[in-house]
GROMACS .gro file of C-alpha atoms in nm:
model
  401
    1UNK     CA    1   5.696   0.130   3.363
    2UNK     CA    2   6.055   0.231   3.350
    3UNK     CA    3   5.974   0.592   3.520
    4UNK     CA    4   5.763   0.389   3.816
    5UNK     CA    5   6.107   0.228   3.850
    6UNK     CA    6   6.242   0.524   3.884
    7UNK     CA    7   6.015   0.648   4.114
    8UNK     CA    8   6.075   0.387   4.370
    9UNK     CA    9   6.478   0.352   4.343
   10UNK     CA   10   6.407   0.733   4.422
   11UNK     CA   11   6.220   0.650   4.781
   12UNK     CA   12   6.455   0.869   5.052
   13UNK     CA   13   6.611   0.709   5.269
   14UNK     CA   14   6.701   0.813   5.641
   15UNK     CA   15   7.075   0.885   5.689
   16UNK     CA   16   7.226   0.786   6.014
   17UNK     CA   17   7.236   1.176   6.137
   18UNK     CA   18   6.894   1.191   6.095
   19UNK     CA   19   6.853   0.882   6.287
   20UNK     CA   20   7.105   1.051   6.544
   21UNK     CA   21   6.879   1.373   6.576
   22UNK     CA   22   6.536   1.207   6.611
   23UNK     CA   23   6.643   1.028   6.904
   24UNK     CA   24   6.767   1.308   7.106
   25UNK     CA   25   7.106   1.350   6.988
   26UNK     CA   26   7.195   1.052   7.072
   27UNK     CA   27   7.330   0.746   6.883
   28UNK     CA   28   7.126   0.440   6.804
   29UNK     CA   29   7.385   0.265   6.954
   30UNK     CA   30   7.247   0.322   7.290
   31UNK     CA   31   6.933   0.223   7.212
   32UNK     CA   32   7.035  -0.099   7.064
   33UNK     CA   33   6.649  -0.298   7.053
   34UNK     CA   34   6.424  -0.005   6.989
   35UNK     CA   35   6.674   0.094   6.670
   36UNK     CA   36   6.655  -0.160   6.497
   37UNK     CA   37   6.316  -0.189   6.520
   38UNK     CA   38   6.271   0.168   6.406
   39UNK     CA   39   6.468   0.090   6.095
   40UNK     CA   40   6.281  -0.200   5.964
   41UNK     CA   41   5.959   0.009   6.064
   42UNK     CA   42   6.089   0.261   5.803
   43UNK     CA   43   6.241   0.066   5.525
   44UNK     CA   44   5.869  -0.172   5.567
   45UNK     CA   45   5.711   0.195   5.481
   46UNK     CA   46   5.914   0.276   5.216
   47UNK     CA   47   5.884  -0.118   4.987
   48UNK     CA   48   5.476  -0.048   5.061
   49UNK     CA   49   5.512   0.265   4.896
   50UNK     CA   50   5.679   0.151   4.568
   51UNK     CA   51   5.487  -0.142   4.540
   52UNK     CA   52   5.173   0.032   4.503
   53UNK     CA   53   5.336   0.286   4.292
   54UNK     CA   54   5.458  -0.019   4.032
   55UNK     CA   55   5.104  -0.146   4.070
   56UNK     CA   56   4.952   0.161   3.970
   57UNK     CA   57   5.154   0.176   3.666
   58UNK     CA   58   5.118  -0.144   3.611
   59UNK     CA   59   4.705  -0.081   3.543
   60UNK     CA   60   4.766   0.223   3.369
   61UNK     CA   61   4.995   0.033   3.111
   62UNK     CA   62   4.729  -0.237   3.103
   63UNK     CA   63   4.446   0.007   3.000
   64UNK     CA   64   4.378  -0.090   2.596
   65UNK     CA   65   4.290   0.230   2.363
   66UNK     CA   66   3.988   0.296   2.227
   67UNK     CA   67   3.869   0.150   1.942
   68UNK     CA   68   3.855   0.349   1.610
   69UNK     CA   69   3.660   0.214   1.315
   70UNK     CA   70   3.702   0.352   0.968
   71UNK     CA   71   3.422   0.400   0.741
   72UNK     CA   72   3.321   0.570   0.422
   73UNK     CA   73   3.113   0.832   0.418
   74UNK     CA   74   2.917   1.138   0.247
   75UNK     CA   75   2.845   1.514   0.287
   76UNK     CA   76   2.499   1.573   0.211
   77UNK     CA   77   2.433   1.827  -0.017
   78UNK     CA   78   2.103   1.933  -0.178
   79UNK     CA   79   2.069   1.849  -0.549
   80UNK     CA   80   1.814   1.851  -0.797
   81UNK     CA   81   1.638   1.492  -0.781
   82UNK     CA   82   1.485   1.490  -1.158
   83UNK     CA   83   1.557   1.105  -1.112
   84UNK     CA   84   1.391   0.804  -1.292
   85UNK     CA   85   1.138   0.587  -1.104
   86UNK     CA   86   0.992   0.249  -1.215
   87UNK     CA   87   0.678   0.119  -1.079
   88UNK     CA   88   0.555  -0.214  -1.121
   89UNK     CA   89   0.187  -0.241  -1.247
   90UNK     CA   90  -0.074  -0.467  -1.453
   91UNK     CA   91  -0.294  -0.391  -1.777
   92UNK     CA   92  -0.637  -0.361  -1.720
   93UNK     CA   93  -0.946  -0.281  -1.932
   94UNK     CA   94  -1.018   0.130  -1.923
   95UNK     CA   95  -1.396  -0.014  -1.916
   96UNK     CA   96  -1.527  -0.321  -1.666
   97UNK     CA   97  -1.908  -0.417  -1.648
   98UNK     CA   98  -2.074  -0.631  -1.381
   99UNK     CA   99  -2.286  -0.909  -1.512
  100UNK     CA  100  -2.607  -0.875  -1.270
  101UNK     CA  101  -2.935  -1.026  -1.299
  102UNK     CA  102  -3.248  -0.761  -1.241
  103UNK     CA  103  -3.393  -1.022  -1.024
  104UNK     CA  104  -3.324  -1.268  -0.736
  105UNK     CA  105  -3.354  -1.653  -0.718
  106UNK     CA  106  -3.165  -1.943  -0.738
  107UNK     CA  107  -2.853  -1.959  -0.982
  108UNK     CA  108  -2.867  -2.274  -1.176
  109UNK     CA  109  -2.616  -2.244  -1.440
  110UNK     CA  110  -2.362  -2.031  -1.589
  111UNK     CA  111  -2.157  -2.095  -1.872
  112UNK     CA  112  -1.860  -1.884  -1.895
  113UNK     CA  113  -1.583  -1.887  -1.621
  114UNK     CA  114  -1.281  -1.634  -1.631
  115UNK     CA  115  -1.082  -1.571  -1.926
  116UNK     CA  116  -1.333  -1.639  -2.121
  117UNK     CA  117  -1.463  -1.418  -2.417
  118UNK     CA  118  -1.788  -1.308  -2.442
  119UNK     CA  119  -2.008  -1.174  -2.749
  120UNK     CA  120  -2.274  -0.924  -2.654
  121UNK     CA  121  -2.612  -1.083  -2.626
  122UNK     CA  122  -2.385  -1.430  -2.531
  123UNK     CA  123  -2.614  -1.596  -2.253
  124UNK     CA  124  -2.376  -1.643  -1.963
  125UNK     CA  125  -2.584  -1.771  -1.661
  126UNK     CA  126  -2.921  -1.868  -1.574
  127UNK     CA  127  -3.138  -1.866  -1.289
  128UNK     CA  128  -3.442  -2.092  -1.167
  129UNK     CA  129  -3.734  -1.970  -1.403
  130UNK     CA  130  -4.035  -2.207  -1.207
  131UNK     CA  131  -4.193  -1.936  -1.040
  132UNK     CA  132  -4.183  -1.672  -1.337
  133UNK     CA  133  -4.323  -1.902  -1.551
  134UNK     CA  134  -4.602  -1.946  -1.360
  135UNK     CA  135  -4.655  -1.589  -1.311
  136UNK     CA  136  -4.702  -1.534  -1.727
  137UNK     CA  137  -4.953  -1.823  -1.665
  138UNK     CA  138  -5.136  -1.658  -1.410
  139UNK     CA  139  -5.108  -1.315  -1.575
  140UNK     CA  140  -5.212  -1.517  -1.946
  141UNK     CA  141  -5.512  -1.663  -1.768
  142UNK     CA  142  -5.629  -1.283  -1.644
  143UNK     CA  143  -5.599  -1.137  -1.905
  144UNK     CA  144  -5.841  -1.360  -2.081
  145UNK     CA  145  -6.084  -1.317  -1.835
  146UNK     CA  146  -6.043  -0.978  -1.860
  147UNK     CA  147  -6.091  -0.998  -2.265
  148UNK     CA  148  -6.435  -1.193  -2.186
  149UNK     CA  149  -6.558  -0.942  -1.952
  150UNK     CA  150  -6.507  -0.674  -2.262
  151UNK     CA  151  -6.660  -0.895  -2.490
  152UNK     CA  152  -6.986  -0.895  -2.248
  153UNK     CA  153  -6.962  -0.522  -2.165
  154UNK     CA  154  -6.957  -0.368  -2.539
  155UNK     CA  155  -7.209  -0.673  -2.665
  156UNK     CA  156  -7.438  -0.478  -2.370
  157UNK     CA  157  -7.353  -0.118  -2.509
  158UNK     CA  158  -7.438  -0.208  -2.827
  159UNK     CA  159  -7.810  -0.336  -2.723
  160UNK     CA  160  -7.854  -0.042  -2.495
  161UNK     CA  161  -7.782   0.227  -2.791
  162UNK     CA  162  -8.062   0.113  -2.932
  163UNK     CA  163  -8.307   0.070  -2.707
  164UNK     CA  164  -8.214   0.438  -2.638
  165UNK     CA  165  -8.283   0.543  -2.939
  166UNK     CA  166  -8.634   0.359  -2.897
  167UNK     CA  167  -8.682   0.503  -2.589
  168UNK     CA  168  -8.724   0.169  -2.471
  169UNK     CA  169  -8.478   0.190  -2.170
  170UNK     CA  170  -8.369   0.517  -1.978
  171UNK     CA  171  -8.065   0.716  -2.052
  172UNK     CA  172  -7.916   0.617  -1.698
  173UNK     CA  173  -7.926   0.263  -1.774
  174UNK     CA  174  -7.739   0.362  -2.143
  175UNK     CA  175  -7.448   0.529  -1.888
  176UNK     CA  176  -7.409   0.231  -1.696
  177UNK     CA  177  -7.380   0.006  -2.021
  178UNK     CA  178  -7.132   0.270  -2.124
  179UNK     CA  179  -6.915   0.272  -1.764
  180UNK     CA  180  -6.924  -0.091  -1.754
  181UNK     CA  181  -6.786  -0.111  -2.146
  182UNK     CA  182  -6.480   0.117  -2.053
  183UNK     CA  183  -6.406  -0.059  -1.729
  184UNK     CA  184  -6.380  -0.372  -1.900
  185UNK     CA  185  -6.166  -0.196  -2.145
  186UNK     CA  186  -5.926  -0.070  -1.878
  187UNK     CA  187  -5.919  -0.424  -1.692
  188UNK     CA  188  -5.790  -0.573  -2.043
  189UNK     CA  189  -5.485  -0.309  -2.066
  190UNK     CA  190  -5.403  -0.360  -1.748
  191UNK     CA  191  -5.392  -0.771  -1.796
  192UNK     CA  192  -5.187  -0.738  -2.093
  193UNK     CA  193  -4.956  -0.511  -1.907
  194UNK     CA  194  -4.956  -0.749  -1.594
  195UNK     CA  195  -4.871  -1.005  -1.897
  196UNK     CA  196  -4.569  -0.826  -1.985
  197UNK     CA  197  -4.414  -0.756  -1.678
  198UNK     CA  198  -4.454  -1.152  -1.611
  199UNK     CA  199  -4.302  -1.174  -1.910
  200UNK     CA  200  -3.996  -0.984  -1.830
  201UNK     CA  201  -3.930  -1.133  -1.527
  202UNK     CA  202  -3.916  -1.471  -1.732
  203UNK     CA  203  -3.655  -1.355  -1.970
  204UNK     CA  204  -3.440  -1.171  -1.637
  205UNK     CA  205  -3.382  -1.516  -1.537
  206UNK     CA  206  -3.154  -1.537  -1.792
  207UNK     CA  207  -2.857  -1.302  -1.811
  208UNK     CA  208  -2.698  -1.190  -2.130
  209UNK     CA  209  -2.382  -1.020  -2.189
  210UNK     CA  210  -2.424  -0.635  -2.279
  211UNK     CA  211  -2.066  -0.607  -2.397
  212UNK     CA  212  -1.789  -0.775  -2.610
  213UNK     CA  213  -1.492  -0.855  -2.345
  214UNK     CA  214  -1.320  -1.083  -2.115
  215UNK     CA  215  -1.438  -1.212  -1.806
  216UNK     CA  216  -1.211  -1.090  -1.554
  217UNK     CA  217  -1.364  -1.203  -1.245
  218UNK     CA  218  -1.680  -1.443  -1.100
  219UNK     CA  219  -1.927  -1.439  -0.867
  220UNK     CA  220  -2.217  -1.680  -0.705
  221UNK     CA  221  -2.169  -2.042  -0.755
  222UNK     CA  222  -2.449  -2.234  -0.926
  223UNK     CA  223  -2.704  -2.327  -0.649
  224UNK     CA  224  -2.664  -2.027  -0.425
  225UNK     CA  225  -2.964  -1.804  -0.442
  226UNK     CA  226  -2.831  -1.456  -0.540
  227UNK     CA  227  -3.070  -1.087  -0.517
  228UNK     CA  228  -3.091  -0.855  -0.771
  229UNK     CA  229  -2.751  -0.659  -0.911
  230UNK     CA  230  -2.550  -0.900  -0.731
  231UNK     CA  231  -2.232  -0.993  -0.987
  232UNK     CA  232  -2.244  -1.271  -1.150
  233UNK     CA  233  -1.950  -1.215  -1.324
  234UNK     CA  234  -1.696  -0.938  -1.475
  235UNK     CA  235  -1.684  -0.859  -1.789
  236UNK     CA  236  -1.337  -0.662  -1.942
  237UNK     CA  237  -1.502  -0.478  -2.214
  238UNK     CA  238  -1.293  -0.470  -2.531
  239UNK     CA  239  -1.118  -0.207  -2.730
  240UNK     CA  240  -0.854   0.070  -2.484
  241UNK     CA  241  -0.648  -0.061  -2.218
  242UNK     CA  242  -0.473   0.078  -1.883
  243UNK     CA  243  -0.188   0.042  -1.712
  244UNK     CA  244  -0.226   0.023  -1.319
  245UNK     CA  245   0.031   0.152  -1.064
  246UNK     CA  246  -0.003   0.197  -0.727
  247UNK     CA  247   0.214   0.468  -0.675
  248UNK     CA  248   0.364   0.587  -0.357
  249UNK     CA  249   0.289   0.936  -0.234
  250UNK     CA  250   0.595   1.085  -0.222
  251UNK     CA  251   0.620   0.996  -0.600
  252UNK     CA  252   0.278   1.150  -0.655
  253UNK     CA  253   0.419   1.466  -0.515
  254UNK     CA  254   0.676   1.489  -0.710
  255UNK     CA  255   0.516   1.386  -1.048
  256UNK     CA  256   0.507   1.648  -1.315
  257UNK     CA  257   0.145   1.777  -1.396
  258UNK     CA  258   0.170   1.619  -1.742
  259UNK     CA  259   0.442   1.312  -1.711
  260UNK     CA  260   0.509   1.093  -2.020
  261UNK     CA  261   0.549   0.754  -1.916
  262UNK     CA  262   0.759   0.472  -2.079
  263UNK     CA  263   0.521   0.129  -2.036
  264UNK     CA  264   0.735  -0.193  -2.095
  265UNK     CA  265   0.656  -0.542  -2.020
  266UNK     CA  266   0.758  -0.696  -1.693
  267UNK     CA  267   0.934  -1.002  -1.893
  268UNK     CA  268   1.051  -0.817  -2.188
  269UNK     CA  269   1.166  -0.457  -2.188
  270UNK     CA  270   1.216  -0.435  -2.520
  271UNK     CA  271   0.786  -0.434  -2.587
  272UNK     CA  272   0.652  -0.147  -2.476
  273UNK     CA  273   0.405   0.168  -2.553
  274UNK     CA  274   0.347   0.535  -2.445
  275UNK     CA  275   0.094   0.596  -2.197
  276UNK     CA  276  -0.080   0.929  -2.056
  277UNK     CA  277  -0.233   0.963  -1.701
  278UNK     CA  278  -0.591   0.926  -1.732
  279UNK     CA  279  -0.691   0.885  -1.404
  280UNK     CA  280  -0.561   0.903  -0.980
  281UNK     CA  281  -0.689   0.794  -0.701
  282UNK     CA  282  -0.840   1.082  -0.510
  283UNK     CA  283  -0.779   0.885  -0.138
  284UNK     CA  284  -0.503   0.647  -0.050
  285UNK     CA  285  -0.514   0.288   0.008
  286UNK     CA  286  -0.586   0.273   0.421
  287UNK     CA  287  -0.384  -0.038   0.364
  288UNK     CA  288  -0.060   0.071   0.150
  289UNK     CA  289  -0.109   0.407   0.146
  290UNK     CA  290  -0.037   0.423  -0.229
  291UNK     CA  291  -0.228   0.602  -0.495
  292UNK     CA  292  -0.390   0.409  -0.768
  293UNK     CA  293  -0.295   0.541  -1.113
  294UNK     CA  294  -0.465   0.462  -1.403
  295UNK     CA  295  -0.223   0.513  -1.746
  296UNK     CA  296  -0.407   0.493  -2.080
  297UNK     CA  297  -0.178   0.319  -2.321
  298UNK     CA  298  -0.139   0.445  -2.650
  299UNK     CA  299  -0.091   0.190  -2.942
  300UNK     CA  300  -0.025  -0.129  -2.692
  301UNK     CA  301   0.122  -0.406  -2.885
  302UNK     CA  302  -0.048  -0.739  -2.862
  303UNK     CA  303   0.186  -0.891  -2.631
  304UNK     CA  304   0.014  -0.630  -2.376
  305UNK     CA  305  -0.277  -0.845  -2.298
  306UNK     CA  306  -0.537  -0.803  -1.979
  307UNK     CA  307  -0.346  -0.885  -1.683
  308UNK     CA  308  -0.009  -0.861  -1.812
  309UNK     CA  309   0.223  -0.755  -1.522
  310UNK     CA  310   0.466  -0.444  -1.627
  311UNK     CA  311   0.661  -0.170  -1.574
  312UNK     CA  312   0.639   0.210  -1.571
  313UNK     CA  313   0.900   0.468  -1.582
  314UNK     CA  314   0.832   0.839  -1.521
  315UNK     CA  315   1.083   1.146  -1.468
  316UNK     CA  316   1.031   1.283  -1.157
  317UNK     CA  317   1.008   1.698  -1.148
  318UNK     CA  318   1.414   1.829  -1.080
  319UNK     CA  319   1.323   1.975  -0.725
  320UNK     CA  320   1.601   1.998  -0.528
  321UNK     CA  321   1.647   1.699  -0.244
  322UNK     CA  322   1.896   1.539  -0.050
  323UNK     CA  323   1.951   1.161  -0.164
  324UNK     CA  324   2.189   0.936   0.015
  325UNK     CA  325   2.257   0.548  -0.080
  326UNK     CA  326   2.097   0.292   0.024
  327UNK     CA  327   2.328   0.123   0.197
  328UNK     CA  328   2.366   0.394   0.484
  329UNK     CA  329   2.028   0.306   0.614
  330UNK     CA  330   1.980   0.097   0.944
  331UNK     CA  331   1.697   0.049   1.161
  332UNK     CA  332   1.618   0.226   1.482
  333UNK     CA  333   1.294   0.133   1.715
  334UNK     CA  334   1.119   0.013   1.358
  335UNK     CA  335   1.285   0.361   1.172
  336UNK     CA  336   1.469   0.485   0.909
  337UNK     CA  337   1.787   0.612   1.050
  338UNK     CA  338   2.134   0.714   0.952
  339UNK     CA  339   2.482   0.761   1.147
  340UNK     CA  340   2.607   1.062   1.193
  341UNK     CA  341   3.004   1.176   1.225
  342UNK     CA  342   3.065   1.445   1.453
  343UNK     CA  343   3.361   1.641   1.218
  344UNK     CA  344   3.513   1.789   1.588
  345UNK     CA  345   3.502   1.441   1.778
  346UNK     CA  346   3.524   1.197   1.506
  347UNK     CA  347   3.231   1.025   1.714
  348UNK     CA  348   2.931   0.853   1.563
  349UNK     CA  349   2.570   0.951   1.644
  350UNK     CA  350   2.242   0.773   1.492
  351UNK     CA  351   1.991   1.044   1.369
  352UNK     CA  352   1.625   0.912   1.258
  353UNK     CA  353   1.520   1.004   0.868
  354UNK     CA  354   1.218   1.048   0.677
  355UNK     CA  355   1.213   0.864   0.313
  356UNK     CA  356   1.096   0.974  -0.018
  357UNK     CA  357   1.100   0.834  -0.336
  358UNK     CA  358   1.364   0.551  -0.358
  359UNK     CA  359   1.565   0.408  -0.685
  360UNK     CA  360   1.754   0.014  -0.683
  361UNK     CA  361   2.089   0.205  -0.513
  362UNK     CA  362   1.976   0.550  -0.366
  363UNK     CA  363   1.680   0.697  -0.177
  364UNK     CA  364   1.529   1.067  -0.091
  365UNK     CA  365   1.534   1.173   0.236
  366UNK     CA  366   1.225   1.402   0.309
  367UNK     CA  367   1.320   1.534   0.671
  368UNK     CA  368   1.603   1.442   0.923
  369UNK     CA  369   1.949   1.599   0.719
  370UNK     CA  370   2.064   1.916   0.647
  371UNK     CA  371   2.365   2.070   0.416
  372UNK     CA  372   2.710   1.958   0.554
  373UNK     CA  373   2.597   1.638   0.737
  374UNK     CA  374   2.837   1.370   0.731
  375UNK     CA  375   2.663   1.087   0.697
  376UNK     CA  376   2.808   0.711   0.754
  377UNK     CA  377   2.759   0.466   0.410
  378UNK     CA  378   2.996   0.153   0.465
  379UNK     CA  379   3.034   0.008   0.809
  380UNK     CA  380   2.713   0.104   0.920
  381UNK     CA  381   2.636  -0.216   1.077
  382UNK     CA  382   2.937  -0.232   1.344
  383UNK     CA  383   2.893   0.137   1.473
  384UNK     CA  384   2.752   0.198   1.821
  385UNK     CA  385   2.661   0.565   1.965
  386UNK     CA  386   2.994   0.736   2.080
  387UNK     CA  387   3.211   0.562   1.884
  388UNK     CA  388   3.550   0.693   1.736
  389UNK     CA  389   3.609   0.625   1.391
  390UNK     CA  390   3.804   0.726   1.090
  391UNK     CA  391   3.723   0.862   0.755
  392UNK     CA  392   3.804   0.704   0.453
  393UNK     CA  393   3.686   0.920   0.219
  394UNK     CA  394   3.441   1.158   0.196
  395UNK     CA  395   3.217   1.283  -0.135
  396UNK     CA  396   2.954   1.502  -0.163
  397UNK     CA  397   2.621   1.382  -0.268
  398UNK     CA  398   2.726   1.021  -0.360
  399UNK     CA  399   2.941   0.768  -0.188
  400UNK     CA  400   3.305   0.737  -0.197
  401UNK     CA  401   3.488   0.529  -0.411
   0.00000   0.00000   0.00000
C-alpha cells in the first residue's frame, strides 16, 4: 500500500514552461479560458490515474494465501508381512448325515427337533404307512394263492409218475405235469419276494437314525408330503470336530502350505486347541468371495461344543508387502484410495489402492504404491486434490508418532 502511495505522489506534473511551449511559445496568459481548462483537463488525468493504481493495490493486498494443512504421514517401504491374522469361525461336526426316507408320502410325525441327540437305530420321523400296508396284504394274499397252485401242481406230478410207470398215460402228458409243477414253484418265489419288497416299503415309512449325533438342522413339516432322499433332518455325527473359516483370498494366498493354527473360543481366549487344515474350498463363495476352510481340531476341550462361534489365528508366510494403517484409507467412486504428497510441490493427490490381508490397525496393499511414496495417515478427511500442506513427520513403514 505504502509504495502505491508512492506511486501516485510520484504522478508528473506539467511545469509552466512546458505549458509555455505547447501553446506556441506563448504564455497561458493570453489564452486566459482555454488554459485553465487545459489544466484541470490534466490534473483530472493524473487523480484517475492514481486512483486506479491505489485500487489495484488495494485487491492485491486483499488477496488471502493459500491454505496449507499439516498432516502426518508415511514413506512406504516394502517389508516382510509374516503378520498374524484372526478369523472368526464356528465348530462343526467333520461328519454330517441327512436323515432321508427311501420313499415318498405324507410326513406324519417326527420326534426329534434340533439340538437334539440321537442314538443310532432312534426312530426320528414317520410317514403315512396306509397304502404300504395294504400292499403286504395284497402281496400276503398272492402269495397264498400262489402256494395253492403248487400244492395242486406237485399233487398232479406225483399221480402222473405213476401212471407213467404203468404206461397208463403218455410221457407228454408226464412233461406237462412236470412244467406245470415248476411254474407253480416259480410263481411261489416270486410271491414271497413280492411279499418282501411290500414289506420293506412298510418299515421305509419309518426313518431311523444311522448314526449317534446331534441334529443340526430340519426339514419337512409334519403333513407335507415329502419324495424319496428328501432331508428330513441333519444329523451331526459324533466323535471329531472342525473349525470353519471363511477365509479371504488374499489370506489363502499367503497361507503357508502347512500353517499351525491357534483355535480359541470367541468368549474366552483363554480355551482353546490346535488345529490342522483338513480341508479348502476348491471355488469361492459367488457371494463373499471367501474360501471355506475346514480346521480339524486336535484335543478340543468340552467347552468347544457344535456351533460354538471362535477364533483362528494363523502366521501368514514373511513375503515382502507394503502395509500402511488403516486410518490413511478414504473412499473414492466406492474404492480404496490413499493421498498422495507430491515431495517437490508439497501438493496432495488421491491415488486408488488394491487391499490384501488386513489386521485391527494396518492393512496390505496388493497394487497401487511403490517404494518412496509418501502417503497421507492423519488428516485424510479435510484434504482435497491440489492442496498444499505440511509435513509433520514422516516414518517409514508405520505412522508417525
Amino acid at each position: 500500500m505504502r509504495g502505491c502511495l508512492r506511486a501516485a505522489r510520484a504522478v508528473p506534473r506539467r511545469s509552466k514552461r512546458f505549458d509555455i511551449l505547447s501553446s506556441g511559445g506563448r504564455s497561458v496568459s493570453e489564452f486566459p479560458a482555454s488554459g485553465r481548462l487545459a489544466r484541470g483537463a490534466r490534473n483530472l488525468v493524473a487523480l484517475l490515474g492514481a486512483l486506479l493504481l491505489l485500487g489495484a493495490c488495494q485487491r492485491e493486498a486483499e488477496q488471502p494465501a493459500p491454505e496449507i494443512r499439516p498432516v502426518r504421514t508415511i514413506t512406504i517401504e516394502k517389508r516382510a508381512a509374516g503378520s498374524t491374522v484372526a478369523i472368526t469361525g464356528n465348530v462343526q461336526a467333520q461328519n454330517e448325515i441327512n436323515e432321508a426316507f427311501r420313499i415318498d408320502g405324507r410326513l406324519i410325525e417326527r420326534m426329534v427337533d434340533v439340538g437334539d441327540t440321537v442314538k443310532k437305530g432312534q426312530l426320528i420321523a414317520r410317514l403315512d404307512p396306509q397304502n404300504e400296508e395294504s400292499g403286504v396284504q395284497a402281496a400276503r394274499a398272492q402269495l397264498s394263492a400262489a402256494q395253492a397252485r403248487l400244492i395242486e401242481a406237485r399233487a398232479t406230478f406225483e399221480r402222473m409218475r405213476e401212471l407213467v410207470a404203468e404206461d397208463a398215460v403218455s410221457r407228454q402228458q408226464f412233461d406237462q405235469a412236470e412244467a406245470l409243477r415248476k411254474t407253480a414253484e416259480a410263481q411261489v418265489d416270486a410271491a414271497r419276494s413280492q411279499l418282501t419288497l411290500a414289506q420293506n416299503r412298510l418299515g421305509y415309512t419309518q426313518l431311523h437314525a444311522s448314526v449317534s449325533g446331534v441334529v443340526t438342522s430340519r426339514g419337512p413339516e409334519p403333513g407335507e408330503v415329502v419324495a424319496p432322499g428328501r432331508t428330513i433332518v441333519q444329523v451331526a455325527r459324533e466323535g471329531a470336530r472342525d473349525a470353519v473359516f471363511d477365509v479371504p483370498v488374499q489370506v489363502k494366498n499367503a497361507a503357508p502350505r502347512h500353517p499351525d493354527i491357534r483355535v480359541v473360543l470367541a468368549s474366552d481366549p483363554s480355551v482353546g486347541a490346535a488345529g490342522k487344515v483338513r480341508e479348502i474350498a476348491p471355488r469361492a463363495d459367488p457371494v463373499t468371495g471367501t474360501f471355506q476352510v475346514r480346521v480339524r481340531l486336535i484335543d478340543p476341550p468340552a467347552a468347544m461344543r457344535l456351533g460354538t462361534t471362535v477364533t483362528g489365528r494363523m502366521t501368514l508366510d514373511a513375503a515382502p508387502a507394503i502395509e500402511i494403517p488403516t486410518t490413511a484409507l478414504v473412499r473414492s467412486g466406492g474404492k480404496a484410495a490413499v493421498w498422495i504428497v507430491d515431495p517437490k510441490t508439497k501438493t496432495v493427490s488421491q491415488r486408488e489402492i488394491t487391499l490384501g490381508a488386513a489386521t485391527a490397525d494396518a492393512v496390505q496393499v496388493a497394487s497401487g504404491l511403490a517404494d518412496g511414496d509418501i502417503v497421507v495417515t492423519a488428516g485424510v478427511q479435510a484434504l482435497r486434490p491440489g492442496q498444499k500442506v505440511s509435513l509433520l513427520a514422516t516414518s517409514v513403514g508405520t505412522p508417525a508418532k
